[in-house]
CSV table of C-alpha atoms and ligand atoms in Angstrom, one decimal:
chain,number,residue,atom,x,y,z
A,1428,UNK,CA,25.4,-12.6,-17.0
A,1429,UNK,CA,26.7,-15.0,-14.4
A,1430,UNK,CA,26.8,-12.9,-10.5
A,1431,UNK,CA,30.5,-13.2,-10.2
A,1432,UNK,CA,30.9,-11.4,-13.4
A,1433,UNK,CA,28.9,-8.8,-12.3
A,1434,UNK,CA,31.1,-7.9,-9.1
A,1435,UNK,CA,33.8,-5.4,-10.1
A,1436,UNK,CA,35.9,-7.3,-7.2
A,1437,UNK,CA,34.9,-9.6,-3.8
A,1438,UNK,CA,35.0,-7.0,-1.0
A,1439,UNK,CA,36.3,-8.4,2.4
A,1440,UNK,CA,33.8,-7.7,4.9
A,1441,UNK,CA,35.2,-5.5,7.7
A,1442,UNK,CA,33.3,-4.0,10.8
A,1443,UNK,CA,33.5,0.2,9.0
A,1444,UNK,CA,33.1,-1.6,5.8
A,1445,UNK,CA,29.6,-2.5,7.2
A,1446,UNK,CA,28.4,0.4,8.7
A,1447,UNK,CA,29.2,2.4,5.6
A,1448,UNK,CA,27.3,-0.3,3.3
A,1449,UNK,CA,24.1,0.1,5.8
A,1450,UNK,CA,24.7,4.1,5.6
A,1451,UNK,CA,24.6,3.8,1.6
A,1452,UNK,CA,20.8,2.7,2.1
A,1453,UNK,CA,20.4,6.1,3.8
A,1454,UNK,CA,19.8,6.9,7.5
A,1455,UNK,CA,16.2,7.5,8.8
A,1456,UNK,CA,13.8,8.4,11.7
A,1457,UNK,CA,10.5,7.0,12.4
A,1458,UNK,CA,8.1,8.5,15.0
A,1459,UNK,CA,4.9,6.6,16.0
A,1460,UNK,CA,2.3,8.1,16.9
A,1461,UNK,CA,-0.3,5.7,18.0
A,1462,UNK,CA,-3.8,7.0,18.6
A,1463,UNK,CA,-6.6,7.7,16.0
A,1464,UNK,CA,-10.2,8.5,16.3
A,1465,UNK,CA,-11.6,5.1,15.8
A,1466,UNK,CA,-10.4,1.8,14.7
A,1467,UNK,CA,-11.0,0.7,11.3
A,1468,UNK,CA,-12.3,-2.3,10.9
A,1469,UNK,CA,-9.4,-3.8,8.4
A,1470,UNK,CA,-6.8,-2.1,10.4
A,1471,UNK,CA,-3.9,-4.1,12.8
A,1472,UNK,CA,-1.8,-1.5,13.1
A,1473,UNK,CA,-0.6,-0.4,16.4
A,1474,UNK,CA,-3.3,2.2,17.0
A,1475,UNK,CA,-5.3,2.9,19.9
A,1476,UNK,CA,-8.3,4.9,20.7
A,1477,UNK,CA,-7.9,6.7,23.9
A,1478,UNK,CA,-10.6,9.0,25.3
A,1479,UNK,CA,-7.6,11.5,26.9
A,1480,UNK,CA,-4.0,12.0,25.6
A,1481,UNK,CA,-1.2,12.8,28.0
A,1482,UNK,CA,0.1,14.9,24.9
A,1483,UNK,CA,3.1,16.3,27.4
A,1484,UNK,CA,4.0,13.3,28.8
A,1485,UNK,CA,3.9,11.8,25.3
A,1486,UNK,CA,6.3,14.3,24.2
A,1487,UNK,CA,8.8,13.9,26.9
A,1488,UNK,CA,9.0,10.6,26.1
A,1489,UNK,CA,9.6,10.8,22.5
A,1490,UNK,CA,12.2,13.1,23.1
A,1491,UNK,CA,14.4,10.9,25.6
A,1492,UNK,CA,14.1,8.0,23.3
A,1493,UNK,CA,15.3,10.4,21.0
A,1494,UNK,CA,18.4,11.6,22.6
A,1495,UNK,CA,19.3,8.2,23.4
A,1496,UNK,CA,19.2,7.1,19.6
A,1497,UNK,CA,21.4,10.3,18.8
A,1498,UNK,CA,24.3,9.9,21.1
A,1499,UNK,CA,24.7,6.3,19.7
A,1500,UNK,CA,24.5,8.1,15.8
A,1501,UNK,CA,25.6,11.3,16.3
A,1502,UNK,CA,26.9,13.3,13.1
A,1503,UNK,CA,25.0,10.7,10.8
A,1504,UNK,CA,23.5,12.5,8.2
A,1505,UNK,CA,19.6,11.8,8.0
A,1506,UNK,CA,17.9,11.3,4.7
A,1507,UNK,CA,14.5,10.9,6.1
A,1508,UNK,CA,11.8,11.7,8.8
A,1509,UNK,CA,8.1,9.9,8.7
A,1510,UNK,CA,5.5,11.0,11.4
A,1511,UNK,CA,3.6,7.3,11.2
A,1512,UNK,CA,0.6,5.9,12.9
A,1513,UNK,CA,-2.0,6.2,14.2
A,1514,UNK,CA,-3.4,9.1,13.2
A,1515,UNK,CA,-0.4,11.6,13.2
A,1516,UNK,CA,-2.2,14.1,12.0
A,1517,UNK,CA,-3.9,14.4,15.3
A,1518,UNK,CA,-0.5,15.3,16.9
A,1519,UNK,CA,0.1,18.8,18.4
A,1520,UNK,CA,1.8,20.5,15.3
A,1521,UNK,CA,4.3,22.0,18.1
A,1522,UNK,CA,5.5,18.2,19.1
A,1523,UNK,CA,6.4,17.7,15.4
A,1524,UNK,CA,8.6,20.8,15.0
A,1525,UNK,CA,10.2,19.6,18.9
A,1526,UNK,CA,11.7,16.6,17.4
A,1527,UNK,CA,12.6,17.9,14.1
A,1528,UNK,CA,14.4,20.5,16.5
A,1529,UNK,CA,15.8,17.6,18.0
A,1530,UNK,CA,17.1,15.8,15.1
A,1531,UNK,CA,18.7,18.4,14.4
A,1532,UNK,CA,21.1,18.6,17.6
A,1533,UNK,CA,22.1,14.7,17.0
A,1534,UNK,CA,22.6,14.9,13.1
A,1535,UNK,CA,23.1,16.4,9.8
A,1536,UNK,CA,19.8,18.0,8.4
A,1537,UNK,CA,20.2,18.8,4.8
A,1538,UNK,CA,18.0,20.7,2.2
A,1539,UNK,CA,17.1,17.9,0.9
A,1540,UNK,CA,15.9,16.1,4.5
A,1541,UNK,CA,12.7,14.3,3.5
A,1542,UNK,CA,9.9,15.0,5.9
A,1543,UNK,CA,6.7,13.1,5.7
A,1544,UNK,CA,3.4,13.2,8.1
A,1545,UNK,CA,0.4,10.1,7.6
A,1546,UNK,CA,-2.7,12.1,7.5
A,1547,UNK,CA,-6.9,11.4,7.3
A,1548,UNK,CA,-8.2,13.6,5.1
A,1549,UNK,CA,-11.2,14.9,7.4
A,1550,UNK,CA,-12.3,18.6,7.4
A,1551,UNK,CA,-10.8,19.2,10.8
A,1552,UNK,CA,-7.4,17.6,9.7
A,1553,UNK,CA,-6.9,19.5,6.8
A,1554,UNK,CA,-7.1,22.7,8.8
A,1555,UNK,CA,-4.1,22.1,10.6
A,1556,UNK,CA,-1.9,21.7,7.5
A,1557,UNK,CA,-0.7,24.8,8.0
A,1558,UNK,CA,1.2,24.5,10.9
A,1559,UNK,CA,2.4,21.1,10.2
A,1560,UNK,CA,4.0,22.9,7.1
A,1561,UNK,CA,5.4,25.8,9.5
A,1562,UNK,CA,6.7,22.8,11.8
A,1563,UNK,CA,8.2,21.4,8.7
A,1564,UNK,CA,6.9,18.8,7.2
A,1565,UNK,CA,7.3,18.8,3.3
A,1566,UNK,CA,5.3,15.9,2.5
A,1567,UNK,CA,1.9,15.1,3.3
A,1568,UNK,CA,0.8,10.9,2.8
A,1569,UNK,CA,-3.0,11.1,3.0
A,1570,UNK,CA,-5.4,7.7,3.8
A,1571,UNK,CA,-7.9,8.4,1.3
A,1572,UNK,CA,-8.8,4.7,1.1
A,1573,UNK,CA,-11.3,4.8,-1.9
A,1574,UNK,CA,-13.0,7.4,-3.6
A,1575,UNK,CA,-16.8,6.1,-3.9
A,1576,UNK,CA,-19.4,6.6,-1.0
A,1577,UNK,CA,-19.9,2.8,-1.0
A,1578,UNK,CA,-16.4,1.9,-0.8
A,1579,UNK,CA,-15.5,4.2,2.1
A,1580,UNK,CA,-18.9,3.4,4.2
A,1581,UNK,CA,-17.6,-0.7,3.8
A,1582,UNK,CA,-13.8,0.3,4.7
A,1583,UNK,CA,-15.8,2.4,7.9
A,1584,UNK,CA,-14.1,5.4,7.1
A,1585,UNK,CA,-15.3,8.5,8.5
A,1586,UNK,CA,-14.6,11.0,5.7
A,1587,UNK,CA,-16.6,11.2,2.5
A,1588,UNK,CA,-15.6,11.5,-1.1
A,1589,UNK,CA,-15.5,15.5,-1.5
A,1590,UNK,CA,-13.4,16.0,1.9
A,1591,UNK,CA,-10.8,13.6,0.4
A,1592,UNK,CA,-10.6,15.6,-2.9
A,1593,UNK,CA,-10.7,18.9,-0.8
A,1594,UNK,CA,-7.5,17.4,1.6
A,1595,UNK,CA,-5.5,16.6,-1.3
A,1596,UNK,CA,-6.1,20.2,-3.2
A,1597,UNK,CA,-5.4,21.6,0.1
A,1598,UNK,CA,-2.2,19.2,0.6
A,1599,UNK,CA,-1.2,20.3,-2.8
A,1600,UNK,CA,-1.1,23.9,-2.5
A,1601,UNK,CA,0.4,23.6,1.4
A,1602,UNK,CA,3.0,20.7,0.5
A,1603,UNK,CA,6.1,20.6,-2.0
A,1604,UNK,CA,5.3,16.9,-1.8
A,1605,UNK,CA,2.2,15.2,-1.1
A,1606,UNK,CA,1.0,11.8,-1.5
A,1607,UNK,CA,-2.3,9.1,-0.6
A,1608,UNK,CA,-2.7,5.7,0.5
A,1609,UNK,CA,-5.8,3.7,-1.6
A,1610,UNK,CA,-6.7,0.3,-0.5
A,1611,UNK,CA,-7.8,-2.4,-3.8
A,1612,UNK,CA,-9.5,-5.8,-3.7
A,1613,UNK,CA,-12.1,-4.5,-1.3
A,1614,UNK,CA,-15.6,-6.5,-0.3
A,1615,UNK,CA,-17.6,-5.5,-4.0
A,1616,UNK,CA,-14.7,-3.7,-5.7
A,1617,UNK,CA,-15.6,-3.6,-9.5
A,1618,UNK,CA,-13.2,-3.0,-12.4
A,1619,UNK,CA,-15.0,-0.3,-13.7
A,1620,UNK,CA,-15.7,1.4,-10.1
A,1621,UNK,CA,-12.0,1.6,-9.6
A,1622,UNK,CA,-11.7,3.0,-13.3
A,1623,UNK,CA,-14.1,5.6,-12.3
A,1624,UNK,CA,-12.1,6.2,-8.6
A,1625,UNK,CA,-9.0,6.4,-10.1
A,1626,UNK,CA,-9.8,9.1,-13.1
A,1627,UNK,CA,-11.8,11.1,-10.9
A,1628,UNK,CA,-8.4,10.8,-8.3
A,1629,UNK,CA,-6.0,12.1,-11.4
A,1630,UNK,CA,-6.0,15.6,-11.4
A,1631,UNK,CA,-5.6,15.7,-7.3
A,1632,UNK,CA,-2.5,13.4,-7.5
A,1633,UNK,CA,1.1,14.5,-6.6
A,1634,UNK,CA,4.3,12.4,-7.9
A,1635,UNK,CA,3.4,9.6,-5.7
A,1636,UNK,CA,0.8,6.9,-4.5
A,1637,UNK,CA,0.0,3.6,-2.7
A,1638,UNK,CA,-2.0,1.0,-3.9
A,1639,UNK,CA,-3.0,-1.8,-0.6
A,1640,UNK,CA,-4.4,-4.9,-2.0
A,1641,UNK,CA,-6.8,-5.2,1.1
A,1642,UNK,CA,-5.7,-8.3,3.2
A,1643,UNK,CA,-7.4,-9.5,6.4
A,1644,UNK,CA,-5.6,-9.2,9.5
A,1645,UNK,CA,-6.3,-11.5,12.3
A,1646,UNK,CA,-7.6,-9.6,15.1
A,1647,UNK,CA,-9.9,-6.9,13.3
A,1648,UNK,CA,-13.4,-7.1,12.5
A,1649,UNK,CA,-12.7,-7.8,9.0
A,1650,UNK,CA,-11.2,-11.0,9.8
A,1651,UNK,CA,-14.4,-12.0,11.8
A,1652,UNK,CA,-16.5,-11.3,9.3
A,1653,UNK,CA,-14.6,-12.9,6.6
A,1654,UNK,CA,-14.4,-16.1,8.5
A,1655,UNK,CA,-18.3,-15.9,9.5
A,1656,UNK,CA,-18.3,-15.4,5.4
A,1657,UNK,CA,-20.2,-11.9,5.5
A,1658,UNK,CA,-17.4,-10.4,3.6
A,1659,UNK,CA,-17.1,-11.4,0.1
A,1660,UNK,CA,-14.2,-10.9,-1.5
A,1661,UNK,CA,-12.7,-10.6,-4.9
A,1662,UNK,CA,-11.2,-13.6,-6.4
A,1663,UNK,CA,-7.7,-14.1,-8.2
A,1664,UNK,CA,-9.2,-13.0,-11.6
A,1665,UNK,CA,-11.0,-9.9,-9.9
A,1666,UNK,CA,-8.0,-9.0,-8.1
A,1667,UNK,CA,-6.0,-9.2,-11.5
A,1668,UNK,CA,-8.4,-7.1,-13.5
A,1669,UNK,CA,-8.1,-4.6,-11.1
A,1670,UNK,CA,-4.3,-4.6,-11.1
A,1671,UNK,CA,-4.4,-4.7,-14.6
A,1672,UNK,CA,-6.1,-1.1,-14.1
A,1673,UNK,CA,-4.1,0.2,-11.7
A,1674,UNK,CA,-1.2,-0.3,-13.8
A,1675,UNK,CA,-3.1,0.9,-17.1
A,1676,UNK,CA,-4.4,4.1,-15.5
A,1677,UNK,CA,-1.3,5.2,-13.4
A,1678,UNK,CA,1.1,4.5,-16.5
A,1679,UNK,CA,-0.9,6.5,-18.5
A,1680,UNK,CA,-0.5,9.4,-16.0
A,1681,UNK,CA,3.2,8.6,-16.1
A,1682,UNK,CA,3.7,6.6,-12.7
A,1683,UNK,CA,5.8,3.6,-12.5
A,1684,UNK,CA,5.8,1.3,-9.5
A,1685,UNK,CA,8.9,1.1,-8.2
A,1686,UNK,CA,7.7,-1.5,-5.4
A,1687,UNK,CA,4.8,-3.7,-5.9
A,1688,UNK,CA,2.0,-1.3,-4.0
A,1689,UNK,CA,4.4,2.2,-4.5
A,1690,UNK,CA,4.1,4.2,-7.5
A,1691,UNK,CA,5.9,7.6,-8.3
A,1692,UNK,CA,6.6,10.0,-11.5
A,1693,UNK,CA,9.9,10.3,-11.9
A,1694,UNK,CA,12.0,11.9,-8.4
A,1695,UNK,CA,8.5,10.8,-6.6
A,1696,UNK,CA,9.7,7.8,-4.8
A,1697,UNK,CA,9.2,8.3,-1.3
A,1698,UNK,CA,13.1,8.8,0.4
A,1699,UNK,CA,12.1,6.9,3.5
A,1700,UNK,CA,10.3,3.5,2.1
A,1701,UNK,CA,13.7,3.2,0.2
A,1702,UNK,CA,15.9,3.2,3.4
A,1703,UNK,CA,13.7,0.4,4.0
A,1704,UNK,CA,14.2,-1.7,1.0
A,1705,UNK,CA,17.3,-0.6,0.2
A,1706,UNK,CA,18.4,-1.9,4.0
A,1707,UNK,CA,19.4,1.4,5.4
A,1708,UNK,CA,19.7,2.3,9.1
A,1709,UNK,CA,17.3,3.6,10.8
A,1710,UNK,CA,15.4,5.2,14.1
A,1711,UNK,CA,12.2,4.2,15.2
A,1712,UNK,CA,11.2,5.8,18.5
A,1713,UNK,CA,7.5,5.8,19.8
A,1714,UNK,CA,5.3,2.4,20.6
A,1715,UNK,CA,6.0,-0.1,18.6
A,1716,UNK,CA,8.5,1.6,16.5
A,1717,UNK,CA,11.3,-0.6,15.1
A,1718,UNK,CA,14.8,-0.4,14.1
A,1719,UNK,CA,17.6,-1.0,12.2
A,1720,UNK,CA,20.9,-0.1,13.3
A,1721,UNK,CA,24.5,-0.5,12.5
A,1722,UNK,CA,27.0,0.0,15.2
A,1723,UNK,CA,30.8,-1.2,15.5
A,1724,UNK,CA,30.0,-3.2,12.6
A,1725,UNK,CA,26.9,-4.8,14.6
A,1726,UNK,CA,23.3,-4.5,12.8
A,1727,UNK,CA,21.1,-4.8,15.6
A,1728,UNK,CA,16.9,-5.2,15.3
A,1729,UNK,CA,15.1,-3.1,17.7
A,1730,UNK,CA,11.6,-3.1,19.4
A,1731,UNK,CA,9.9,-1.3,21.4
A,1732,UNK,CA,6.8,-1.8,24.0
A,1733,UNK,CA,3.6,-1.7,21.7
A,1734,UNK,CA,1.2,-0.6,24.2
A,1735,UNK,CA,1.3,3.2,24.8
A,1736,UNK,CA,0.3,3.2,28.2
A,1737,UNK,CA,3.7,0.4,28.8
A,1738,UNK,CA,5.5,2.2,26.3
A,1739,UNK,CA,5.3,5.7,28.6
A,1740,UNK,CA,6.0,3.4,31.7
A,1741,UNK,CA,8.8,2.3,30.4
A,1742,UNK,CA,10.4,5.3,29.1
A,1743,UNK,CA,9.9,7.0,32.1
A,1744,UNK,CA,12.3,4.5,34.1
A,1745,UNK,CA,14.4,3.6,31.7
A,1746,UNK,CA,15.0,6.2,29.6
A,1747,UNK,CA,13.4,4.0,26.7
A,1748,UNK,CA,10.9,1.9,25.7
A,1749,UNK,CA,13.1,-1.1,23.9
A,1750,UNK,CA,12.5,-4.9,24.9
A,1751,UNK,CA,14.8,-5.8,21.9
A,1752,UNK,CA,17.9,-5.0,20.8
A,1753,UNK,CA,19.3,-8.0,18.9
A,1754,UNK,CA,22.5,-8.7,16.7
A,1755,UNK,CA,21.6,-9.7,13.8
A,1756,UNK,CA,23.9,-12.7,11.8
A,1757,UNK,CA,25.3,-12.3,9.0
A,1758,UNK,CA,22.4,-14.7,7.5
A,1759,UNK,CA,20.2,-12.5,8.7
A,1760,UNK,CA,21.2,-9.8,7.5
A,1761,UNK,CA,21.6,-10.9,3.9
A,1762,UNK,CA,17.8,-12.5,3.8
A,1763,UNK,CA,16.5,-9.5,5.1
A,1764,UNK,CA,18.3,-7.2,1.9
A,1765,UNK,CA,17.5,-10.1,-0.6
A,1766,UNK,CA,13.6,-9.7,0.6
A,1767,UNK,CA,13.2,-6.0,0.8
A,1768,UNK,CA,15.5,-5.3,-2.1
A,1769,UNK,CA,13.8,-7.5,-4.8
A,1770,UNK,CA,10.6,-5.8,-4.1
A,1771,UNK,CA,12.5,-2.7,-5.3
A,1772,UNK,CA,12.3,-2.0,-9.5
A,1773,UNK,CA,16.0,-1.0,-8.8
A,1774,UNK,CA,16.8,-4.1,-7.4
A,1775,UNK,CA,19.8,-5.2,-4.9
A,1776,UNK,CA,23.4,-3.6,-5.6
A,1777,UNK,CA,25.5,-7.0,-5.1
A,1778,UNK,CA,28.9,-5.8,-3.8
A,1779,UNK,CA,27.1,-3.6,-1.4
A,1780,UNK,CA,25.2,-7.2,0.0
A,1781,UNK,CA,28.2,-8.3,0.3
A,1782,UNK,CA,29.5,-5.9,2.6
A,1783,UNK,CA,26.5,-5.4,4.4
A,1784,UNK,CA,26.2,-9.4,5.6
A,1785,UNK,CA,30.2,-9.6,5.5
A,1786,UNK,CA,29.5,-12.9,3.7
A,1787,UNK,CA,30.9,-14.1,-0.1
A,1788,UNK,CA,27.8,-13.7,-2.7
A,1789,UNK,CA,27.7,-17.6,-3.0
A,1790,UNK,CA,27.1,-18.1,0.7
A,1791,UNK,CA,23.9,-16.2,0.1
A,1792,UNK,CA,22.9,-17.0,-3.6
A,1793,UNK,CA,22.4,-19.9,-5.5
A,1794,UNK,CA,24.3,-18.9,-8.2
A,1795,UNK,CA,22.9,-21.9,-10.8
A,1796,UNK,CA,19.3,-21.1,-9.4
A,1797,UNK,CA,19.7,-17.1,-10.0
A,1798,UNK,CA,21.2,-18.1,-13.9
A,1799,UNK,CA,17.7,-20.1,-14.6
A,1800,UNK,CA,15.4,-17.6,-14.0
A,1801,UNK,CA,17.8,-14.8,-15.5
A,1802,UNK,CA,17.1,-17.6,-18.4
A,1803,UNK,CA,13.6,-17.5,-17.7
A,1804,UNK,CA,12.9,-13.8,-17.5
A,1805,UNK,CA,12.3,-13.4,-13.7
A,1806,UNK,CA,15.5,-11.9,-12.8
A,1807,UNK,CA,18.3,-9.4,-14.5
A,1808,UNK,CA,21.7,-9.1,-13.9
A,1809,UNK,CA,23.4,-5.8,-15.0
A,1810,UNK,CA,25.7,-3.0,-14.2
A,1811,UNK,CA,26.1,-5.0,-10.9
A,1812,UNK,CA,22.9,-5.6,-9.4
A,1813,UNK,CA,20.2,-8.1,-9.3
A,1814,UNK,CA,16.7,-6.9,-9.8
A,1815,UNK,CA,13.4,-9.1,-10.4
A,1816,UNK,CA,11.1,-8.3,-13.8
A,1817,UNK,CA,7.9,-7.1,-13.6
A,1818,UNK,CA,7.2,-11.0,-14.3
A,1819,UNK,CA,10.0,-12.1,-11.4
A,1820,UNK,CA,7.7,-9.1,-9.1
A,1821,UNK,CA,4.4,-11.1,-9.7
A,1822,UNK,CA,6.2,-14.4,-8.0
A,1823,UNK,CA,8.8,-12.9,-5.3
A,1824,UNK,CA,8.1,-15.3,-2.7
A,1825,UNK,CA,9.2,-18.5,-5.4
A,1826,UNK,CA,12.2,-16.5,-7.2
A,1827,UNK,CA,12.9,-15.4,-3.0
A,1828,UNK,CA,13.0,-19.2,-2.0
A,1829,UNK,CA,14.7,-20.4,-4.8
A,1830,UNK,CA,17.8,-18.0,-5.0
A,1831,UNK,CA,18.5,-17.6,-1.5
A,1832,UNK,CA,21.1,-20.7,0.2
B,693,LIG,C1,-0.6,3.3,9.2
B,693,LIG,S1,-1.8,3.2,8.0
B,693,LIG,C2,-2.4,4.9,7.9
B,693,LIG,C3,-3.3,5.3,8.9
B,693,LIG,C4,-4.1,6.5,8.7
B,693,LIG,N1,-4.6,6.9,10.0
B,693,LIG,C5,-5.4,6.2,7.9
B,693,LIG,O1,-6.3,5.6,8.4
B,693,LIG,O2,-5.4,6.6,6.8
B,693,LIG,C6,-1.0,3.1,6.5
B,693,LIG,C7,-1.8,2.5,5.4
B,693,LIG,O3,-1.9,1.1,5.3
B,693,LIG,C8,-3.0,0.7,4.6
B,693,LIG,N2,-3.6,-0.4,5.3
B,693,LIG,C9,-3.8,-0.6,6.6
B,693,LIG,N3,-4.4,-1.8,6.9
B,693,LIG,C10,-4.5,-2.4,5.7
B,693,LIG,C11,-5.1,-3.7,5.3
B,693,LIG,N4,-5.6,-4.6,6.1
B,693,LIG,N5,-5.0,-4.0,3.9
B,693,LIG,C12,-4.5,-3.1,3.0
B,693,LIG,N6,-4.0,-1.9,3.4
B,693,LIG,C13,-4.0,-1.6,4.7
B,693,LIG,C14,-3.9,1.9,4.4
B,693,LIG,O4,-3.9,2.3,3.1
B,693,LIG,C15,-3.3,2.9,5.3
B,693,LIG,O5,-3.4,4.2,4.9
C-alpha cells in the first residue's frame, strides 16, 4: 500500500501536537547506578569499581537531579522506572524506595507503573530481593550471561551455573515479573552447547529475555585480546546457526522477539525498552544517564557527566550533573524514530512521526524506495504503520539507509 494511503489525514505539526506524540511513546525514568564488583572483560558500560561508596552523598544527588527533572514534567504520568548499571543490585534497597517515593511527588504512579532493577545473580545478591520487592520493584532483569561453567569462566563472570538457576527461582517466587540478560556468539560458543544452555534455562524463564550477540567494545580487554588474536570468535555461519536456535528454542516455548535481541510471551515486553523504541520521553538521572525530553514543543537530548566522582561534583554545585541539553531538529528527530522504531516487530505509527518531527512523511521517507522493498518483502505497510519483516529485521541498517531522505 503506497504511505500516503496509509495516513488517515496529514497532521500539521504544532508545538502541544508534539509533546503529546512523544507522550504516546510513554514517559520513563532511568536511574544509573554505576559501580559493580569488578569489570567484566567484554563490558563498556559506564561502570566503575570503587573500593568505598559515598552511598549518602550518592543519594542526595540522585534526588536533586530528580526534583529538577520533575518540576520541568510535573503531572506526566510515568509508564516506567529501570534501576540500570552497574551493578544495581548492589544499591541500598532504602535508596530505591527514596526515589520511587520521589517520583511519586512529581508524577502520576499508576498500578500498572513498571519497575525494573538490573541484577547479578550471586548468592549474596539474591538475598536482598526481598527488600528490593518491599521498596517496590516488580521486575527483576538478571545478567546470567551463559549457563555452562566454560562459558561463564571465558565471559569472567563471578557466579556459577547453579547460583544463576537458584537467582531466577528465587526472582520468580519474589517478582510478578522477572527477566535475564544472555550474551550469544561468545569465544567457543557451539550450537549444541547453547541447545543444551537454553533447555536447561526453560523451566526458570519468566515472559521475557535478552539475547546479546557478544560484540567487542574498544576499550575492554576483550578488544585487546581479539586484536592480539587470542580470542576466537564465531563466524557469520556460527553466529547464524546459533540464531537459528535461539529462535527455534524460544518459539517453541512461546516467545516472540519483538526487537532483534528482546524476546517476551505475550504481555512480556519490557514497558521501558518500548519508551525507547517507540521514541517516548524520558528521565535519566545518575552518571551518564541520558535523556529524552519534550518541552514547549522542543525535544531536547540530555547528558550527563560519566564519571561518578565529576558526576557528584557537579551535582553538588549545580544542582545537576548535565553537560548537554540540546534541541533536537526536526531531522533529528525523525531519524532517530525511523531507527529505534524499525527495530520494533510493531513497527513505527506514521501519523504519530509526523507529529513528533513536525515534518510531512515525504520530507522523511522515500516514498518510491519504501514501495520496493514493501515489493520485496522487507517492509509492510498496514493499518497505518510501517514495520520491517523478520527478513527487512535481518538487514535494518540497508532498508534504514535506503528509506530515510
Ligand atoms: C548494563 S549490563 C548489565 C550489568 C549487570 N551488572 C551484569 O553484569 O549482569 C546490560 C547487559 O548488556 C549485555 N552486554 C554488556 N556488554 C556486552 C557486550 N560487549 N556484548 C554483548 N552484550 C553485552 C549483558 O547481557 C548485560 O547483562
Amino acid at each position: 500500500m503506497a504511505l500516503a494511503a496509509a495516513l488517515p489525514e496529514t497532521v500539521a505539526p504544532d508545538a502541544a501536537g508534539r509533546e503529546r506524540a512523544a507522550l504516546e511513546g510513554g514517559f520513563a525514568l532511568y536511574v544509573h547506578w554505576p559501580y559493580c564488583r569488578h569489570k567484566c572483560p567484554y563490558c563498556d558500560f559506564n561502570s566503575h569499581v570503587r573500593r568505598r561508596i559515598d552511598d549518602a552523598g550518592f543519594a542526595r544527588a540522585l534526588l536533586a537531579e530528580l526534583d529538577r527533572h520533575g518540576a520541568e514534567t510535573q503531572g506526566r504520568r510515568l509508564t516506567s522506572v529501570f534501576f540500570g548499571g552497574g551493578t544495581p543490585s548492589l544499591m541500598p534497597p532504602a535508596l530505591v524506595a527514596a526515589v520511587l517515593d520521589r517520583a511519586a511527588r512529581w508524577w502520576q504512579l499508576g498500578s500498572d507503573l513498571e519497575v525494573t532493577l538490573e541484577a547479578n545473580p550471586t548468592s549474596a545478591e539474591a538475598e536482598r530481593f526481598r527488600s528490593f520487592r518491599a521498596a517496590g520493584v516488580n521486575r527483576l532483569s538478571l545478567g546470567i550471561q551463559a549457563l555452562d561453567p566454560e562459558g561463564l569462566a571465558r565471559l569472567g563472570r563471578r557466579h556459577t551455573v547453579e547460583e544463576a538457576l537458584t537467582a531466577l527461582d528465587h526472582a520468580a517466587s519474589t517478582f510478578p515479573c522477572w527477566s535475564c540478560d544472555l550474551i550469544t556468539a561468545r569465544p567457543g560458543h557451539t550450537p549444541m552447547g547453547w541447545r543444551r544452555e537454553l533447555l536447561r534455562l526453560a523451566p526458570h524463564l519468566g515472559d521475557h529475555v535478552s539475547v546479546y550477540e557478544l560484540t567487542i567494545e574498544p576499550g575492554t580487554r576483550f578488544w585487546t585480546l581479539y586484536h592480539a588474536g587470542r580470542l576466537p570468535l564465531p563466524d557469520e555461519d556460527l553466529r547464524l546457526q546459533l540464531d537459528a536456535i535461539t529462535a527455534e528454542v524460544l518459539g517453541g516455548l512461546g516467545f516472540s522477539a519483538y526487537e532483534p535481541s528482546n524476546w517476551a510471551r505475550p504481555g512480556g515486553a519490557c514497558r521501558h525498552n518500548l519508551v525507547y523504541w517507540r521514541s517516548g520521553d524520558w528521565v535519566g538521572i545518575g552518571p551518564g544517564a541520558h535523556g529524552r525530553l519534550t518541552l514547549d514543543g522542543v525535544r531536547l537530548a540530555i547528558a550527563r557527566e560519566r564519571r561518578p566522582e565529576a558526576w557528584l561534583q557537579a551535582v553538588a554545585a549545580r544542582g545537576s550533573g548535565e553537560v548537554e541539553r540540546r534541541p533536537l531538529n526536526a531531522r533529528e528527530i525523525a531519524e532517530e524514530m525511523v531507527l529505534m522504531g524499525l527495530r520494533l516487530a510493531e513497527g513505527i505509527h506514521l501519523a504519530r512521526l509526523e507529529r513528533l518531527a513536525g515534518l510531512p512523511l515525504d520530507a522523511i521517507l522515500r516514498q518510491e524506495m519504501v514501495e520496493s522493498l514493501v515489493a520485496s518483502g522487507d517492509l509492510q505497510v498496514d493499518e497505518g504503520r510501517l514495520r520491517t519483516t523478520g527478513q527487512g529485521r535481518a538487514r535494518l541498517d540497508a532498508v534504514i539507509a535506503a528509506i530515510l531522505r
